[in-house]
Coordinates of C-alpha atoms in Angstrom, one line a residue:
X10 CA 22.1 -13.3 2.9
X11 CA 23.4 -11.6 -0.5
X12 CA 22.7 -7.9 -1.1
X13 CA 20.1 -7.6 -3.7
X14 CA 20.0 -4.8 -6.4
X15 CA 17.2 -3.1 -7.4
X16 CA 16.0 -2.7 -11.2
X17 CA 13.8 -1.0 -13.0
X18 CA 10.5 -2.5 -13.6
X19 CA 8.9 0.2 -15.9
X20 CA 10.7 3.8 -16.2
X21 CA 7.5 6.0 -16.2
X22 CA 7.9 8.6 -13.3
X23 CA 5.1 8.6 -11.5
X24 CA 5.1 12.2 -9.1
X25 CA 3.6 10.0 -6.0
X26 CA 3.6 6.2 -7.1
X27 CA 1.4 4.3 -4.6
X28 CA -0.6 0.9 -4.1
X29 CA 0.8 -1.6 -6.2
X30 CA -0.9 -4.7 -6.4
X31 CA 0.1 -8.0 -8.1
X32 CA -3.1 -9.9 -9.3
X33 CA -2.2 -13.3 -8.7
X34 CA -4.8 -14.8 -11.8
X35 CA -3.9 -12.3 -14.0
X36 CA -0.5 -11.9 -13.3
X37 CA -0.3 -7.9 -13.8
X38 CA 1.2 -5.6 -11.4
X39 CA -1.3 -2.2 -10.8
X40 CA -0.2 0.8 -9.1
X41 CA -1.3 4.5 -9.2
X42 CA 0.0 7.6 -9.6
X43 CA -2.9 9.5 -7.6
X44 CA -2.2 13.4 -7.7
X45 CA -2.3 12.4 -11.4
X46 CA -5.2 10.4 -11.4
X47 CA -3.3 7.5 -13.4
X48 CA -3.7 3.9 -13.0
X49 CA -1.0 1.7 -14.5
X50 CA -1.1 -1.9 -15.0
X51 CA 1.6 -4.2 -16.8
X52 CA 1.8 -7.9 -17.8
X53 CA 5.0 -8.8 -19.4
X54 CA 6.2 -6.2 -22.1
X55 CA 2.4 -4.9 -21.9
X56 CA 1.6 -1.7 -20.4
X57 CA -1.7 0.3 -19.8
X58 CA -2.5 3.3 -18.8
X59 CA -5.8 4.8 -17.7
X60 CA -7.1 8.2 -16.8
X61 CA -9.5 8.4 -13.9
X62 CA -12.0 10.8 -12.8
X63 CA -10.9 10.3 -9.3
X64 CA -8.1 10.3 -7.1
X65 CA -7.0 6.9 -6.6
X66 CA -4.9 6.1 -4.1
X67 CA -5.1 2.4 -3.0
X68 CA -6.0 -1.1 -4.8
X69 CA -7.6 -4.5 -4.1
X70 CA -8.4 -7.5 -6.3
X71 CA -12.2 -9.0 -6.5
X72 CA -12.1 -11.4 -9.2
X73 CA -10.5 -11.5 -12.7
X74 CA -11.0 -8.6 -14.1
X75 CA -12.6 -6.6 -10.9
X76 CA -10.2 -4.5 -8.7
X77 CA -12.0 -2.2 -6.0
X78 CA -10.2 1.2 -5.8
X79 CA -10.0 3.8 -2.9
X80 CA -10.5 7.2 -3.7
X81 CA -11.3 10.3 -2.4
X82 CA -14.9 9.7 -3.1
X83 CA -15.3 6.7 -1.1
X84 CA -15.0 2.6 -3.0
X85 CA -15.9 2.0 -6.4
X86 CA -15.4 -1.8 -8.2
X87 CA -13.5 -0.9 -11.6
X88 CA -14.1 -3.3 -14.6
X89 CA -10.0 -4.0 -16.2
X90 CA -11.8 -4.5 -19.6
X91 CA -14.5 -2.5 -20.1
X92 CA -13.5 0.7 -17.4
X93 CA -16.8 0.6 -15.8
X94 CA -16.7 1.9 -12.4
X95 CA -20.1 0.9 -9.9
X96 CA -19.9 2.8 -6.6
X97 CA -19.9 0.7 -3.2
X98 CA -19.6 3.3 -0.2
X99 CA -18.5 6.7 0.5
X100 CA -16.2 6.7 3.7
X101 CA -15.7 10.2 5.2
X102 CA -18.7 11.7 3.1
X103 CA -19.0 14.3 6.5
X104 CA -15.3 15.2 5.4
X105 CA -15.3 17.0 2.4
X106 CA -11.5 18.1 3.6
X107 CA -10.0 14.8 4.0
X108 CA -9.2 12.0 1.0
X109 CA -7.9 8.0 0.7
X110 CA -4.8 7.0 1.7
X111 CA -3.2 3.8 1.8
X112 CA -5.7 0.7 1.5
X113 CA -4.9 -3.1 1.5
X114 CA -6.8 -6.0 1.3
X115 CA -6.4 -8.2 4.4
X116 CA -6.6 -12.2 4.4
X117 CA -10.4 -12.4 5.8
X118 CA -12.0 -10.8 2.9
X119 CA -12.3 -7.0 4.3
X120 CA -10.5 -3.9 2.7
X121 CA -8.9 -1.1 5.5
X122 CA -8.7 2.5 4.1
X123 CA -7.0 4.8 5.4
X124 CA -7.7 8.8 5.7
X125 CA -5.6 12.2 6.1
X126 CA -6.8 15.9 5.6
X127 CA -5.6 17.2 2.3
X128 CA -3.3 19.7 4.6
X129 CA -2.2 16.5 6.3
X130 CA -3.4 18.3 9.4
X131 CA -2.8 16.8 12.7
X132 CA -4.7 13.9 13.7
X133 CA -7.4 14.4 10.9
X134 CA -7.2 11.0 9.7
X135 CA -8.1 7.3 10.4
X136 CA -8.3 3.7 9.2
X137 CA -11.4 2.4 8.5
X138 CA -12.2 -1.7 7.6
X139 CA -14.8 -2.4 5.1
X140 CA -16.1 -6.1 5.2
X141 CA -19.4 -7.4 4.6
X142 CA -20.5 -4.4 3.0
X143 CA -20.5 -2.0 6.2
X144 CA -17.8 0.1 7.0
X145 CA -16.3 0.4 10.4
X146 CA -13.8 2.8 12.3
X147 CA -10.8 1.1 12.9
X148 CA -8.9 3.9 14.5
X149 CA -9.0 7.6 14.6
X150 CA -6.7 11.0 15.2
X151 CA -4.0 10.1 12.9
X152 CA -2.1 12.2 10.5
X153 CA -0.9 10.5 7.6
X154 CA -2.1 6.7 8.1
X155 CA 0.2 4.8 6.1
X156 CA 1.4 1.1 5.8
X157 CA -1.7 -1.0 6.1
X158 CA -0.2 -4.7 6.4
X159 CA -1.8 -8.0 8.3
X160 CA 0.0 -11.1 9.3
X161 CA -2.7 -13.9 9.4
X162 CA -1.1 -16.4 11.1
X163 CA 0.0 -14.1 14.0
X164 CA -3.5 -12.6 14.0
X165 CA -2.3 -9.0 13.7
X166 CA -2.7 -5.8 11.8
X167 CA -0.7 -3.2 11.4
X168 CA 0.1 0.3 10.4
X169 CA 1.8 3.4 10.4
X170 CA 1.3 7.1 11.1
X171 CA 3.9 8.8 9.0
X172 CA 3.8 11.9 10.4
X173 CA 5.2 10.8 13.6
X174 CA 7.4 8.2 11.9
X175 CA 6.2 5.3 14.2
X176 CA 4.2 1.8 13.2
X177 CA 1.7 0.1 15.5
X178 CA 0.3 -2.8 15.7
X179 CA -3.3 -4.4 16.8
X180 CA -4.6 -7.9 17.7
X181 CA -7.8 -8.7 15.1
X182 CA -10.1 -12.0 15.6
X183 CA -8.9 -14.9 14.5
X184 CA -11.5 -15.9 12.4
X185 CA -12.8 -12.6 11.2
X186 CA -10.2 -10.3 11.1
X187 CA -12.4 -7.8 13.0
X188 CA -10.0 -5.6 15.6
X189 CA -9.3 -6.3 19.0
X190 CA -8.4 -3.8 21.8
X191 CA -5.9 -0.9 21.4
X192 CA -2.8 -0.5 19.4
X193 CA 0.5 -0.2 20.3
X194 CA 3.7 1.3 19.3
X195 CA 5.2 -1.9 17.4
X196 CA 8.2 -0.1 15.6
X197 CA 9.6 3.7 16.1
X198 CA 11.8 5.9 13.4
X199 CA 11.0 9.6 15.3
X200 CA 14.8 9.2 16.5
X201 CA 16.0 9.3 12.1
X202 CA 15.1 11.1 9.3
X203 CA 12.6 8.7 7.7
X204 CA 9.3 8.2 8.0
X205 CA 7.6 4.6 7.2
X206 CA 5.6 4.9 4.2
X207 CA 3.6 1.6 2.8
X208 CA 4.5 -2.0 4.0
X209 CA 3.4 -5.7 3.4
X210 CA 4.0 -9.2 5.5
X211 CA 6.2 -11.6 4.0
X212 CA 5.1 -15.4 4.4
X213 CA 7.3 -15.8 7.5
X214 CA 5.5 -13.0 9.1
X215 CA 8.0 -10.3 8.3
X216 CA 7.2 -6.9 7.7
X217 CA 8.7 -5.0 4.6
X218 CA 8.2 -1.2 4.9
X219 CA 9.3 1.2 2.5
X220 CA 11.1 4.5 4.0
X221 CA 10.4 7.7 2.6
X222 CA 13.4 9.7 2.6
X223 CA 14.8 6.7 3.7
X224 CA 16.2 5.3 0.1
X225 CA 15.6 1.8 1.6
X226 CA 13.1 -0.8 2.3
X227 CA 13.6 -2.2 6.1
X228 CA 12.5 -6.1 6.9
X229 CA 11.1 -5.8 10.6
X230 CA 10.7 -9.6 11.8
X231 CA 7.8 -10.2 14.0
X232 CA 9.6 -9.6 17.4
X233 CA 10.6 -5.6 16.1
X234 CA 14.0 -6.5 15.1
X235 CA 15.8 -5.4 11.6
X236 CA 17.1 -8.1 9.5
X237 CA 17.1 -7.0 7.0
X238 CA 17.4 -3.6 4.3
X239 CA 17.3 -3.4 0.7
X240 CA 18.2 -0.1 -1.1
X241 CA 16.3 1.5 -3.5
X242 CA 19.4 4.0 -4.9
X243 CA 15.6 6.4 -4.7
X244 CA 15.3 8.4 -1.9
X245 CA 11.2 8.4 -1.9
X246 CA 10.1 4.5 -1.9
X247 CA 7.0 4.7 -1.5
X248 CA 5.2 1.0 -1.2
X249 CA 6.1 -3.2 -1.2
X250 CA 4.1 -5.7 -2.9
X251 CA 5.1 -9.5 -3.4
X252 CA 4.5 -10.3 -7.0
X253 CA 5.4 -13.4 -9.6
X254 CA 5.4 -16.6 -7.9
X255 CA 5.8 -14.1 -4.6
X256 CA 9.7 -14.0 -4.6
X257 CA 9.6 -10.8 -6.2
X258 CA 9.2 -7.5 -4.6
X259 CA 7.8 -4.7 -6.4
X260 CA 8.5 -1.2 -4.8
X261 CA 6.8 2.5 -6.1
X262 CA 8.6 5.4 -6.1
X263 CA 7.8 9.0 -5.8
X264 CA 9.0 11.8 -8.0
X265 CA 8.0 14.2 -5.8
X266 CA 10.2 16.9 -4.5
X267 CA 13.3 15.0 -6.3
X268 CA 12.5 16.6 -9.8
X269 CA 16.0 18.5 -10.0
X270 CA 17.9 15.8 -7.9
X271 CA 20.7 13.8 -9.9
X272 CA 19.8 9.9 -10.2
X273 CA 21.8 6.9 -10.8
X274 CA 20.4 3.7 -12.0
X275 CA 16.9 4.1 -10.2
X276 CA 14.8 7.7 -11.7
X277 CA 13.1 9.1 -9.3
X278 CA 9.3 7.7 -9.2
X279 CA 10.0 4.9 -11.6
X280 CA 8.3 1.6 -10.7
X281 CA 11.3 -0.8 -9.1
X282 CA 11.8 -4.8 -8.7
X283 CA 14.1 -7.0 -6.7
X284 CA 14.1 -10.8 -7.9
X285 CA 14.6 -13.2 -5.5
X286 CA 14.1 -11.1 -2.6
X287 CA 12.0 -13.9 -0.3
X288 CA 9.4 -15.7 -0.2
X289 CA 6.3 -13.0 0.1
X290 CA 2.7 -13.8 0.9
X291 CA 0.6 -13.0 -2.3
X292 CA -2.5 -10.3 -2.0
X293 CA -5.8 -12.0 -0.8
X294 CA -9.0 -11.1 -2.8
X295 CA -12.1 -8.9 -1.2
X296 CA -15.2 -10.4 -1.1
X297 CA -17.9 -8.6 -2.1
X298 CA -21.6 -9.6 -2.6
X299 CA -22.5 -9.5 -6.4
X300 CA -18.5 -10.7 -7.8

């Protein structure tokens, strides 16, 4: 398979970049830039910005012009054209310490959100699946929950712990995507210097998972085999999302602790494509009662 090169998509360094999310009606890509509190969208040659009260660090799509954002306050719905926000849930309201994480959508209508202590203290954090209104533990003691990614047809979830650079995976029901039984260690990087950061499940059942410090984004096929890297000349990728017609990948970066490092065509924290790259599995929406 030819090496792919990466581009820029949009050149605004974003410190942490996280959560992109192509909205398949719309056609926009949205990510975040969540120390800053920024969310970003752009369609074409348009680009928006917009300034949020909270810390947003993971996206979902609800309808046209709905997207339900994770924050450190719990789910909110945001209106795209007028800015309203209307509040769903808190989710660690007992943890004034801890914040959001990653977050995706998964293909039964639910939302997981992941956790982590400010400090990213040890085992602080954990993964929680909101569906149906009511939010759920999905799993506990983790550090720095990362890489939220399902694969439908395999009837699997899966996610990482970047702290101790490993990803694991867990069975969910068939027809409800509700988890089953324990995870398990599905991939391990504790032997490198890279820890897996955000991920998303190509159509094949594939596994793209970007690697902070890594400069790369690894394709892990279903059977925890390699196949496939694509280089991000960035050495903080920090998240995947199919986008377009699903052969394009989208990939945030982070900024973050890279300020005085030298760059070549990729800034560090800029907002990346590769065209062409497969064909990916576009986000499903959440269903919520009310949108």
């Amino acid at each position: 398979m030819n090496t792919l090169t990466a581009t820029v998509f949009d050149n605004t360094l974003n410190f942490v970049g996280e959560g992109p999310l192509w909205h398949p009606i719309t056609q926009t890509l949205y990510w975040v830039d969540f120390p800053n509190h920024l969310l970003h969208s752009k369609k074409g040659d348009h680009k928006a910005v917009q300034r949020l009260d909270d810390m947003v660090t993971a996206l979902a799509w609800v309808n046209n012009e709905t997207l339900l954002l994770a924050s450190d306050k719990g789910l909110n719905t945001y209106n795209t054209s007028t800015h309203k926000h209307i509040f769903l849930c808190s989710v660690e309201a007992d943890k004034p310490d801890n914040r959001s994480n990653d977050g995706r959508a998964d293909p039964w209508g639910g939302f997981w959100i992941s956790t982590m202590h400010t400090d990213a203290k040890e085992n602080k954090g954990a993964i929680y699946r909101f569906y149906n209104g009511v939010v759920t533990q999905v799993v506990s003691d983790l550090t720095i929950p990362n890489g939220i990614c399902f694969d439908k047809k395999r009837a699997k979830a899966y996610y990482a712990d970047s702290a101790v650079q490993k990803i694991y995976c867990l069975d969910v029901n068939s027809d409800t995507g509700a988890p089953i039984g324990d995870a398990v260690i599905f991939f391990d990087y504790s032997n490198t210097q890279v820890s897996p950061d955000g991920a998303v499940i190509d159509s094949e059942g594939n596994m793209w998972t970007a690697l902070w410090d890594g400069a790369r984004v690894d394709c892990i096929s279903p059977d925890a085999k390699v196949i496939r890297s694509l280089e991000t000349q960035t050495p903080r990728p920090t998240c995947p999302a199919f986008g377009d017609d699903g052969t394009t990948l989208y990939v945030t970066s982070a900024q973050c602790g890279l300020e005085d490092t030298p760059f070549d065509a990729i800034p560090h924290g800029a907002t990346l494509v590769f065209k062409n790259a497969v064909k990916g599995a576009l986000e499903p929406c959440v269903k919520i009662d009310g949108f």
